[in-house]
Coordinates of C-alpha atoms in Angstrom, one line a residue:
Chain A
X266 CA 6.1 -15.4 10.5
X267 CA 4.3 -18.3 8.8
X268 CA 1.0 -17.2 10.3
X269 CA 1.5 -13.6 9.3
X270 CA 2.6 -14.6 5.8
X271 CA -0.6 -16.7 5.3
X272 CA -2.8 -13.9 6.8
X273 CA -1.3 -11.3 4.4
X274 CA -1.4 -13.8 1.5
X275 CA -5.1 -14.4 2.0
X276 CA -5.8 -10.7 2.5
X277 CA -4.2 -9.8 -0.9
X278 CA -5.5 -12.9 -2.6
X279 CA -9.1 -11.9 -1.7
X280 CA -8.6 -8.4 -2.8
X281 CA -7.1 -9.7 -6.1
X282 CA -9.8 -12.2 -7.0
X283 CA -12.6 -9.8 -6.3
X284 CA -11.1 -7.1 -8.4
X285 CA -12.3 -5.9 -11.8
X286 CA -8.8 -6.7 -13.2
X287 CA -9.3 -10.4 -12.4
X288 CA -12.5 -10.6 -14.3
X289 CA -11.1 -8.6 -17.2
X290 CA -8.2 -11.1 -17.5
X291 CA -10.7 -14.0 -17.2
X292 CA -12.6 -12.6 -20.1
X293 CA -9.4 -12.2 -22.2
X294 CA -8.3 -15.7 -21.4
X295 CA -11.8 -17.1 -22.1
X296 CA -11.8 -15.3 -25.4
X297 CA -8.4 -16.8 -26.3
X298 CA -9.6 -20.2 -25.2
X299 CA -12.7 -19.9 -27.4
X300 CA -10.7 -18.9 -30.5
X301 CA -8.1 -21.7 -30.0
X302 CA -10.9 -24.2 -29.4
X303 CA -12.6 -23.1 -32.6
X304 CA -9.3 -23.5 -34.5
X305 CA -8.8 -26.9 -33.0
X306 CA -12.3 -28.2 -33.8
X307 CA -12.6 -26.6 -37.2
X308 CA -9.1 -27.0 -38.7
X309 CA -7.6 -30.0 -36.8
X310 CA -6.8 -31.9 -40.0
X311 CA -5.8 -29.0 -42.1
X312 CA -3.6 -27.0 -39.8
X313 CA -0.4 -28.2 -41.7
X314 CA -1.7 -27.0 -45.0
X315 CA -2.3 -23.5 -43.6
X316 CA 1.4 -23.0 -42.8
X317 CA 3.4 -20.5 -44.8
X318 CA 5.8 -22.0 -47.4
X319 CA 8.8 -21.1 -45.2
X320 CA 7.5 -23.5 -42.6
X321 CA 6.3 -26.1 -45.0
X322 CA 8.6 -28.7 -43.4
X323 CA 6.3 -28.4 -40.3
X324 CA 3.8 -30.4 -42.3
X325 CA 5.8 -33.4 -41.4
X326 CA 5.0 -32.9 -37.7
X327 CA 1.8 -34.6 -36.6
X328 CA -1.0 -32.2 -36.5
X329 CA -1.8 -32.8 -32.8
X330 CA 1.7 -31.7 -31.8
X331 CA 1.5 -28.7 -34.1
X332 CA -1.8 -27.7 -32.6
X333 CA -0.4 -28.0 -29.1
X334 CA 2.5 -25.8 -30.2
X335 CA 0.0 -23.2 -31.3
X336 CA -2.0 -23.4 -28.1
X337 CA 1.3 -23.0 -26.1
X338 CA 2.4 -20.1 -28.4
X339 CA -0.7 -18.1 -27.4
X340 CA -0.4 -19.3 -23.8
X341 CA 3.1 -17.9 -23.4
X342 CA 1.7 -14.4 -24.2
X343 CA -1.2 -14.5 -21.7
X344 CA 0.8 -14.3 -18.5
X345 CA 2.3 -11.1 -19.7
X346 CA -1.1 -9.4 -19.6
X347 CA -2.2 -11.2 -16.4
X348 CA 1.0 -10.4 -14.5
X349 CA 1.1 -6.8 -15.7
X350 CA -2.5 -6.3 -14.6
X351 CA -2.0 -7.9 -11.2
X352 CA 1.6 -7.1 -10.4
X353 CA 2.5 -3.8 -12.0
X354 CA 0.4 -1.8 -9.5
X355 CA 1.4 -4.1 -6.6
X356 CA 3.6 -1.7 -4.8
X357 CA 2.9 1.6 -6.6
X358 CA -0.8 1.4 -5.8
X359 CA 0.0 1.2 -2.1
X360 CA 1.5 4.7 -2.4
X361 CA -0.9 6.1 -5.0
X362 CA -4.1 4.7 -3.4
X363 CA -2.8 5.5 0.0
X364 CA -3.3 2.0 1.4
X365 CA 0.5 2.2 2.3
X366 CA -0.4 4.3 5.3
X367 CA -2.4 1.3 6.6
X368 CA -0.3 -1.7 5.5
X369 CA 3.2 -0.3 6.1
X370 CA 2.4 0.7 9.7
X371 CA 1.3 -2.8 10.6
X372 CA 3.6 -4.8 12.9
X373 CA 5.0 -7.0 10.1
X374 CA 8.2 -7.1 8.2
X375 CA 8.0 -5.5 4.8
X376 CA 9.8 -8.5 3.3
X377 CA 6.9 -10.7 4.4
X378 CA 4.5 -8.2 3.0
X379 CA 6.2 -8.2 -0.4
X380 CA 6.5 -12.0 -0.5
X381 CA 2.9 -12.6 0.5
X382 CA 1.6 -10.2 -2.0
X383 CA 3.9 -11.7 -4.7
X384 CA 2.5 -15.2 -4.1
X385 CA -1.0 -13.9 -4.1
X386 CA -0.4 -12.3 -7.5
X387 CA 1.2 -15.5 -8.8
X388 CA -1.8 -17.5 -7.6
X389 CA -4.4 -15.4 -9.2
X390 CA -2.4 -15.3 -12.5
X391 CA -2.2 -19.1 -12.5
X392 CA -5.9 -19.4 -11.6
X393 CA -6.9 -17.1 -14.5
X394 CA -4.8 -19.2 -16.9
X395 CA -6.4 -22.5 -15.8
X396 CA -9.4 -21.7 -18.0
X397 CA -7.1 -21.8 -21.0
X398 CA -5.2 -24.9 -19.9
X399 CA -8.4 -26.8 -19.3
X400 CA -9.8 -25.7 -22.7
X401 CA -6.6 -26.9 -24.4
X402 CA -6.6 -30.3 -22.7
X403 CA -10.3 -30.8 -23.4
X404 CA -10.1 -29.7 -27.1
X405 CA -7.0 -31.7 -27.9
X406 CA -8.3 -34.9 -26.2
X407 CA -11.8 -34.5 -27.8
X408 CA -10.4 -33.9 -31.3
X409 CA -7.4 -36.2 -31.4
X410 CA -8.4 -38.7 -28.8
X411 CA -5.1 -38.4 -26.9
X412 CA -2.6 -35.8 -25.6
X413 CA 1.2 -35.5 -25.4
X414 CA 1.2 -35.6 -21.7
X415 CA 5.0 -35.4 -21.2
X416 CA 5.2 -32.2 -23.3
X417 CA 2.1 -30.8 -21.7
X418 CA 3.8 -31.4 -18.3
X419 CA 7.0 -29.6 -19.3
X420 CA 5.1 -26.8 -21.0
X421 CA 3.0 -26.2 -17.9
X422 CA 6.0 -26.4 -15.6
X423 CA 7.8 -23.8 -17.7
X424 CA 4.7 -21.7 -17.8
X425 CA 4.6 -21.6 -14.0
X426 CA 8.3 -20.7 -13.8
X427 CA 7.7 -18.0 -16.4
X428 CA 4.8 -16.6 -14.3
X429 CA 7.1 -16.5 -11.2
X430 CA 9.8 -14.7 -13.1
X431 CA 7.5 -12.3 -14.8
X432 CA 5.6 -11.4 -11.7
X433 CA 8.8 -10.8 -9.8
X434 CA 10.0 -8.6 -12.7
X435 CA 6.8 -6.5 -12.6
X436 CA 7.0 -6.3 -8.8
X437 CA 10.5 -4.8 -9.2
X438 CA 9.2 -2.2 -11.7
X439 CA 6.2 -1.5 -9.5
X440 CA 8.4 -0.9 -6.4
X441 CA 10.3 1.8 -8.3
X442 CA 7.3 3.9 -9.1
X443 CA 4.7 5.7 -6.9
X444 CA 2.1 5.9 -9.8
X445 CA 0.3 2.8 -11.2
X446 CA 0.3 4.2 -14.8
X447 CA 4.1 4.5 -14.9
X448 CA 4.4 1.0 -13.6
X449 CA 1.9 -0.4 -16.2
X450 CA 3.5 1.5 -19.1
X451 CA 7.1 0.6 -18.1
X452 CA 6.2 -3.1 -17.7
X453 CA 4.7 -3.2 -21.2
X454 CA 7.4 -1.2 -22.9
X455 CA 10.2 -3.1 -21.3
X456 CA 8.7 -6.5 -22.2
X457 CA 7.3 -5.8 -25.6
X458 CA 9.7 -3.1 -26.9
X459 CA 13.0 -3.2 -25.0
X460 CA 13.3 -7.0 -24.8
X461 CA 12.3 -7.6 -28.4
X462 CA 14.5 -4.8 -29.7
X463 CA 17.6 -6.1 -27.8
X464 CA 16.8 -9.6 -29.0
X465 CA 16.5 -8.5 -32.6
X466 CA 19.6 -6.3 -32.6
X467 CA 21.7 -9.0 -31.0
X468 CA 20.5 -11.6 -33.5
X469 CA 20.8 -9.4 -36.6
X470 CA 24.1 -7.8 -35.8
X471 CA 25.9 -10.6 -34.0
X472 CA 23.9 -13.7 -34.8
X473 CA 23.5 -14.1 -31.1
X474 CA 20.5 -15.7 -29.5
X475 CA 19.9 -13.6 -26.3
X476 CA 18.7 -16.6 -24.2
X477 CA 18.9 -14.4 -21.1
X478 CA 16.0 -12.2 -22.1
X479 CA 12.7 -13.1 -20.4
X480 CA 10.7 -13.1 -23.6
X481 CA 13.2 -15.4 -25.3
X482 CA 13.3 -17.8 -22.3
X483 CA 9.5 -17.9 -22.4
X484 CA 9.5 -19.5 -25.8
X485 CA 10.4 -22.7 -24.1
X486 CA 6.7 -23.0 -23.2
X487 CA 5.9 -23.8 -26.9
X488 CA 9.4 -25.2 -27.8
X489 CA 8.8 -28.2 -25.7
X490 CA 6.5 -29.3 -28.5
X491 CA 8.5 -28.1 -31.6
X492 CA 11.8 -26.4 -31.2
X493 CA 11.0 -23.2 -33.1
X494 CA 11.8 -19.9 -31.5
X495 CA 9.2 -17.4 -32.8
X496 CA 11.2 -14.4 -31.5
X497 CA 14.1 -14.8 -34.0
X498 CA 14.2 -14.9 -37.7
X499 CA 15.8 -18.2 -38.8
X500 CA 15.2 -21.2 -41.0
X501 CA 17.3 -23.3 -38.7
X502 CA 14.9 -25.0 -36.4
X503 CA 14.2 -28.4 -35.2
X504 CA 11.0 -30.3 -35.6
X505 CA 11.8 -32.2 -32.4
X506 CA 10.8 -31.0 -29.0
X507 CA 13.3 -28.8 -27.2
X508 CA 15.8 -30.9 -25.3
X509 CA 16.6 -31.1 -21.6
X510 CA 19.4 -28.6 -22.0
X511 CA 17.0 -26.0 -23.4
X512 CA 14.6 -26.6 -20.6
X513 CA 17.3 -26.3 -17.9
X514 CA 18.7 -23.2 -19.5
X515 CA 15.3 -21.5 -19.6
X516 CA 14.5 -22.6 -16.0
X517 CA 17.8 -21.1 -14.8
X518 CA 17.0 -17.8 -16.5
X519 CA 13.5 -17.8 -14.9
X520 CA 14.9 -18.6 -11.5
X521 CA 17.6 -15.9 -11.7
X522 CA 15.0 -13.3 -12.8
X523 CA 12.7 -14.4 -9.9
X524 CA 15.4 -14.2 -7.2
X525 CA 17.1 -11.0 -8.4
X526 CA 13.9 -9.1 -9.1
X527 CA 12.3 -10.1 -5.8
X528 CA 15.4 -9.2 -3.8
X529 CA 15.5 -5.9 -5.7
X530 CA 11.8 -5.2 -5.0
X531 CA 12.2 -6.1 -1.3
X532 CA 15.3 -3.8 -0.9
X533 CA 13.4 -0.9 -2.5
X534 CA 10.2 -1.5 -0.5
X535 CA 12.2 -1.7 2.8
X536 CA 13.5 1.8 2.1
X537 CA 10.4 3.2 0.7
X538 CA 8.7 6.1 2.4
X539 CA 4.9 6.7 2.2
X540 CA 4.4 10.2 0.9
Chain B
X65 CA 5.4 3.8 28.3
X66 CA 7.7 6.5 27.0
X67 CA 8.2 7.9 23.6
X68 CA 11.4 9.9 23.0
X69 CA 12.4 11.9 19.9
X70 CA 16.1 12.6 20.0
X71 CA 17.4 15.3 17.6
X72 CA 14.9 14.3 14.9
X73 CA 15.3 16.0 11.6
X74 CA 13.4 15.1 8.4
X75 CA 14.4 16.7 5.1
X76 CA 12.7 16.2 1.8
X77 CA 15.5 17.1 -0.6
X78 CA 16.6 20.6 0.5
X79 CA 13.3 21.3 2.3
X80 CA 13.4 20.7 6.0
X81 CA 10.0 19.4 7.1
X82 CA 10.9 18.7 10.7
X83 CA 13.4 19.5 13.4
X84 CA 15.7 19.5 14.9
X85 CA 13.3 18.2 17.4
X86 CA 13.6 16.8 20.9
X87 CA 10.6 15.6 22.7
X88 CA 9.8 13.2 25.4
X89 CA 6.3 11.8 26.1
X90 CA 6.3 9.8 29.3
X91 CA 3.0 10.5 30.9
X92 CA -0.2 8.8 29.8
X93 CA -3.0 11.0 28.5
X94 CA -3.9 12.8 25.4
X95 CA -1.0 14.7 23.9
X96 CA -2.0 16.9 21.1
X97 CA 0.3 18.2 18.3
X98 CA -1.3 21.4 17.3
X99 CA -0.3 23.5 14.3
X100 CA -1.3 25.0 11.0
X101 CA -1.2 23.0 7.8
X102 CA 2.4 22.3 6.8
X103 CA 3.7 22.6 10.4
X104 CA 5.1 19.1 10.3
X105 CA 2.5 17.4 12.4
X106 CA 1.9 14.5 10.0
X107 CA 5.6 14.2 9.3
X108 CA 6.3 13.8 13.0
X109 CA 3.8 11.0 13.2
X110 CA 5.0 9.3 10.0
X111 CA 8.6 9.3 11.4
X112 CA 7.3 7.9 14.6
X113 CA 5.5 4.9 13.0
X114 CA 8.2 4.2 10.4
X115 CA 6.3 5.5 7.3
X116 CA 9.2 8.0 6.8
X117 CA 12.8 7.6 7.9
X118 CA 14.3 10.5 9.9
X119 CA 17.2 12.2 8.1
X120 CA 18.9 12.6 11.5
X121 CA 18.2 11.5 15.0
X122 CA 16.6 8.5 16.7
X123 CA 13.3 7.6 18.2
X124 CA 13.0 5.4 21.3
X125 CA 9.9 3.8 22.6
X126 CA 10.3 2.4 26.1
X127 CA 14.0 2.8 25.6
X128 CA 14.1 0.7 22.4
X129 CA 15.4 2.1 19.2
X130 CA 12.6 2.2 16.7
X131 CA 14.9 1.2 13.8
X132 CA 16.0 -1.9 15.6
X133 CA 12.7 -2.9 17.2
X134 CA 10.2 -1.7 14.6
X135 CA 7.9 -4.7 14.6
X136 CA 7.8 -5.1 18.4
X137 CA 7.1 -1.4 18.9
X138 CA 4.3 -1.3 16.2
X139 CA 2.6 -4.2 18.1
X140 CA 2.1 -1.7 20.9
X141 CA 0.7 1.0 18.7
X142 CA -2.7 1.7 17.2
X143 CA -2.1 3.9 14.2
X144 CA -4.2 6.2 12.0
X145 CA -2.0 8.4 9.9
X146 CA -3.3 10.7 7.2
X147 CA -6.8 10.0 5.8
X148 CA -6.6 6.2 5.5
X149 CA -7.5 4.1 2.5
X150 CA -8.2 0.4 2.6
X151 CA -8.4 -2.3 0.0
X152 CA -11.6 -1.6 -1.9
X153 CA -12.7 -5.2 -2.5
X154 CA -12.5 -6.2 1.2
X155 CA -15.1 -5.5 3.8
X156 CA -14.5 -3.5 6.9
X157 CA -14.8 -6.7 9.0
X158 CA -12.1 -8.4 6.8
X159 CA -9.8 -5.4 7.3
X160 CA -10.3 -5.6 11.1
X161 CA -9.8 -9.4 11.1
X162 CA -6.6 -8.9 9.1
X163 CA -5.3 -6.3 11.6
X164 CA -6.4 -8.4 14.6
X165 CA -4.6 -11.5 13.3
X166 CA -1.4 -9.4 12.8
X167 CA -1.7 -8.4 16.5
X168 CA -2.1 -12.0 17.6
X169 CA -5.9 -12.3 18.0
X170 CA -7.7 -15.3 16.6
X171 CA -11.1 -17.1 16.9
X172 CA -13.6 -15.9 19.4
X173 CA -11.2 -13.3 20.9
X174 CA -10.9 -11.7 17.5
X175 CA -14.7 -11.7 16.9
X176 CA -15.3 -10.1 20.3
X177 CA -12.6 -7.5 19.7
X178 CA -14.0 -6.6 16.3
X179 CA -17.5 -6.1 17.9
X180 CA -16.0 -4.0 20.7
X181 CA -14.0 -1.6 18.5
X182 CA -16.8 -1.2 15.9
X183 CA -19.3 -0.4 18.7
X184 CA -16.9 2.2 20.1
X185 CA -16.5 3.9 16.7
X186 CA -20.1 3.4 15.5
X187 CA -19.1 1.3 12.5
X188 CA -21.1 -1.8 13.2
X189 CA -23.8 -1.0 10.6
X190 CA -21.5 -0.9 7.6
X191 CA -18.8 -3.4 8.7
X192 CA -19.9 -6.0 6.2
X193 CA -19.9 -3.7 3.2
X194 CA -17.0 -3.5 0.8
X195 CA -14.7 -0.6 1.7
X196 CA -14.9 0.6 -1.9
X197 CA -18.5 1.7 -1.1
X198 CA -17.6 3.6 2.0
X199 CA -17.9 7.4 2.4
X200 CA -14.9 9.4 3.7
X201 CA -16.4 9.4 7.2
X202 CA -17.0 5.7 7.2
X203 CA -13.4 5.1 6.2
X204 CA -12.3 7.4 9.0
X205 CA -14.3 5.4 11.5
X206 CA -12.9 2.2 10.2
X207 CA -9.4 3.7 10.5
X208 CA -10.0 4.5 14.2
X209 CA -11.4 1.0 14.7
X210 CA -8.2 -0.4 13.2
X211 CA -6.1 1.7 15.5
X212 CA -8.2 0.5 18.5
X213 CA -7.7 -3.2 17.8
X214 CA -6.1 -5.1 20.7
X215 CA -6.4 -2.1 22.9
X216 CA -2.8 -0.8 22.3
X217 CA -1.1 1.2 25.1
X218 CA 0.0 3.9 22.5
X219 CA -2.4 5.4 20.0
X220 CA -1.2 7.6 17.2
X221 CA -4.0 9.5 15.5
X222 CA -3.5 12.0 12.8
X223 CA -6.5 14.3 12.5
X224 CA -9.0 11.6 13.5
X225 CA -12.1 13.8 13.0
X226 CA -11.1 14.8 9.5
X227 CA -13.8 14.1 7.0
X228 CA -16.4 13.3 9.6
X229 CA -19.6 15.3 9.8
X230 CA -20.0 17.7 12.8
X231 CA -22.1 15.2 14.8
X232 CA -19.7 12.4 14.0
X233 CA -16.7 14.6 15.0
X234 CA -18.3 15.2 18.4
X235 CA -18.8 11.4 18.8
X236 CA -15.2 10.7 17.9
X237 CA -14.1 13.3 20.4
X238 CA -16.1 11.6 23.1
X239 CA -14.6 8.2 22.1
X240 CA -11.1 9.7 22.6
X241 CA -12.2 11.3 25.9
X242 CA -13.5 8.0 27.1
X243 CA -10.4 6.2 26.0
X244 CA -8.4 8.6 28.1
X245 CA -10.8 8.3 31.2
X246 CA -8.4 6.2 33.2
X247 CA -5.2 7.7 31.7
X248 CA -4.0 4.2 30.8
X249 CA -2.7 5.1 27.3
X250 CA -0.5 7.6 25.5
X251 CA -2.8 9.0 22.9
X252 CA -0.8 11.2 20.6
X253 CA -2.9 13.0 18.1
X254 CA -2.7 15.9 15.7
X255 CA -5.2 18.5 14.9
X256 CA -5.4 22.0 13.6
X257 CA -8.7 22.6 15.4
X258 CA -7.9 24.4 18.6
X259 CA -11.3 23.6 20.2
X260 CA -10.6 19.9 19.7
X261 CA -7.2 20.3 21.2
X262 CA -8.4 22.2 24.2
X263 CA -11.3 19.9 24.9
X264 CA -9.3 16.7 24.8
X265 CA -5.7 17.4 25.7
X266 CA -3.7 16.8 28.8
X267 CA -0.8 18.4 27.1
X268 CA -0.5 20.5 23.9
X269 CA 2.6 20.8 21.8
X270 CA 2.5 23.5 19.2
X271 CA 4.4 22.8 16.1
X272 CA 5.3 25.5 13.5
X273 CA 7.6 25.1 10.5
X274 CA 8.8 21.8 11.9
X275 CA 9.8 23.1 15.3
X276 CA 8.2 23.0 18.7
X277 CA 7.1 26.5 19.5
X278 CA 5.3 25.8 22.7
X279 CA 4.7 22.8 25.0
X280 CA 2.3 23.2 27.9
X281 CA 4.4 20.7 29.9
X282 CA 7.4 23.1 29.8
X283 CA 5.4 26.3 29.8
X284 CA 3.5 25.8 33.0
X285 CA 3.9 29.6 33.8
X286 CA 2.1 30.5 30.6
X287 CA -1.2 29.6 29.0
X288 CA -2.4 29.8 25.5
X289 CA -5.4 31.9 24.4
X290 CA -7.1 31.5 21.1
X291 CA -8.4 34.5 19.4
X292 CA -10.4 34.7 16.3
X293 CA -11.3 37.6 14.0
X294 CA -9.5 39.7 11.4
X295 CA -5.9 39.3 12.1
X296 CA -4.5 40.6 8.9
X297 CA -2.7 43.6 10.3
X298 CA -1.8 42.1 13.6
X299 CA 1.7 40.6 14.0
X300 CA 2.7 41.8 17.4
X301 CA 0.3 43.6 19.6
X302 CA 1.7 45.5 22.6
X303 CA 4.4 43.0 23.1
X304 CA 2.2 40.0 23.4
X305 CA 3.6 36.9 21.7
X306 CA 1.3 36.2 18.8
X307 CA 1.2 32.9 16.9
X308 CA -1.0 33.0 13.8
X309 CA -2.6 29.8 12.8
X310 CA -4.5 31.3 9.9
X311 CA -5.8 34.6 8.8
X312 CA -8.5 34.6 11.4
X313 CA -7.1 32.4 14.2
X314 CA -4.2 33.0 16.4
X315 CA -2.8 31.9 19.7
X316 CA -1.6 34.3 22.4
X317 CA 0.8 33.2 25.1
X318 CA 0.2 35.0 28.4
X319 CA 1.3 34.6 31.9
X320 CA -0.9 32.3 34.0
X321 CA -0.9 34.8 36.8
X322 CA -2.7 37.2 34.6
X323 CA -5.6 34.9 34.0
X324 CA -7.9 35.9 36.9
X325 CA -8.1 39.4 35.4
X326 CA -9.5 38.3 32.2
X327 CA -13.0 39.0 30.9
X328 CA -15.9 36.6 31.6
X329 CA -16.2 35.9 27.9
X330 CA -13.1 33.8 28.2
X331 CA -13.9 30.2 29.1
X332 CA -11.5 28.1 30.9
X333 CA -10.8 24.5 29.9
X334 CA -7.7 22.4 30.6
X335 CA -5.3 25.4 30.9
X336 CA -6.3 26.7 27.5
X337 CA -8.3 29.9 27.3
X338 CA -10.6 30.7 24.5
X339 CA -12.2 33.8 23.2
X340 CA -15.0 32.2 21.2
X341 CA -16.7 34.0 18.3
X342 CA -14.8 37.2 18.9
X343 CA -15.0 39.2 15.7
X344 CA -13.0 42.1 17.1
X345 CA -9.7 40.6 18.1
X346 CA -8.2 44.0 18.7
X347 CA -10.8 44.7 21.4
X348 CA -10.1 41.3 22.9
X349 CA -6.4 41.9 23.1
X350 CA -6.9 45.4 24.4
X351 CA -9.0 43.9 27.1
X352 CA -6.2 41.4 27.9
X353 CA -3.5 44.0 28.0
X354 CA -5.5 46.5 30.1
X355 CA -5.6 44.1 33.0

């Protein structure tokens, strides 16, 4: 099983990293890296002054931490695009592009196929984001002379868990559809409309922070620097980094999403017919 | 090897695409599923290789239930179903390496096997190109190469000459003929081309509306004759059973004992009789029924 898994993993990994989608994501990530590097180099000392009055208390935070928060804020959005590009068509394309006739008639369990493709998609997503991460580390160290390595570690760890959860989530959506376009649209709509709408409604109507939503949990990537959740409207925030409880809570949400969505995707693919 | 379909039914919603169908294939050789478009040929193969699940019934390969021994059974099969597509950013060689490894081939053995199958199908020249740049015919040759990897005892080929130019089709037919030379495999393939079926087959099963209409194994007293021409107004001529494949092609089932009486125009090949290039089917049938 291990041999088959690795063989299938490599097979999909090669097909992913040679694809146009991969280079498109690299360009988007490179562009984001360039813009953030520009901000860091040009406005490193004045970033606190540029904050809106509502967030004026943030000026008490050291500008290096604030800058890393901003880097992480942008970072938490990038996996959504990368995952959707790589994972939304993961299963649906096997049907639409007719590669399913080949792959699903191979002597290998479909569970192994799904898991191997899943980890291949996770790998290329992480690789594409490395450009951004390296740019962040380089820019911060170059401008400030040091980096908050503990927070960077937690932010990166949370980012990886987020990628695992998001990729599993898009795999699940992809396994439902037989057309790539439906999978792409549904992934974007669910993440950017449904999740945000549910979050907003629950917060405004019930003053309830929907921690279980993927977009909400993803804010931990930047909250390990300064504990401000950008997805809810509140003046109650902490200038301290998010605590261990917050990290554990978000990690649990990511892990549950990963397991539930992967199991769901596997069950659907096991019963999927190639038409 | 033995393949057994037991009361197989396949429904898509309310539409019955296949069955109920009982079929046993126990002798090696080329077994052709012949039938017009929509007859259920591809559905039959898809059910056999697990790309579709039967609504009812079971499939056994060497006595093993396919549902319970899917992986083990697929190891023994070389499969080409529908017109295959492969991952566009990989080369043909990478696709074959991938398939070979799933079938337990590694290192030098794998390299030799890739060379062997690509020589058989004439795909050596384009093996290192990315599949995204392949023509339909090149993909079809690669698909047959994939099916040949590790020399499986059962080959399932769905319209293997589809999309290949006439010369290429002849080459593929010769490949299949050679594979069957020693009758060491079960080669189950579908086609709607009667000439192809008659040239290659040891046994022909005619499928129509999801049901077996004729099987040369069971119909040893009868032979099938292909007629071509304008068949628009012919449904049943002088009591001869008449299976229309299209507006200008049909099969006639006649008693084997009557064969010696037939006209010289009729060529004999593997128990199947042809009337080639006959534009006047009525004349041909008249000839048949006069004897």
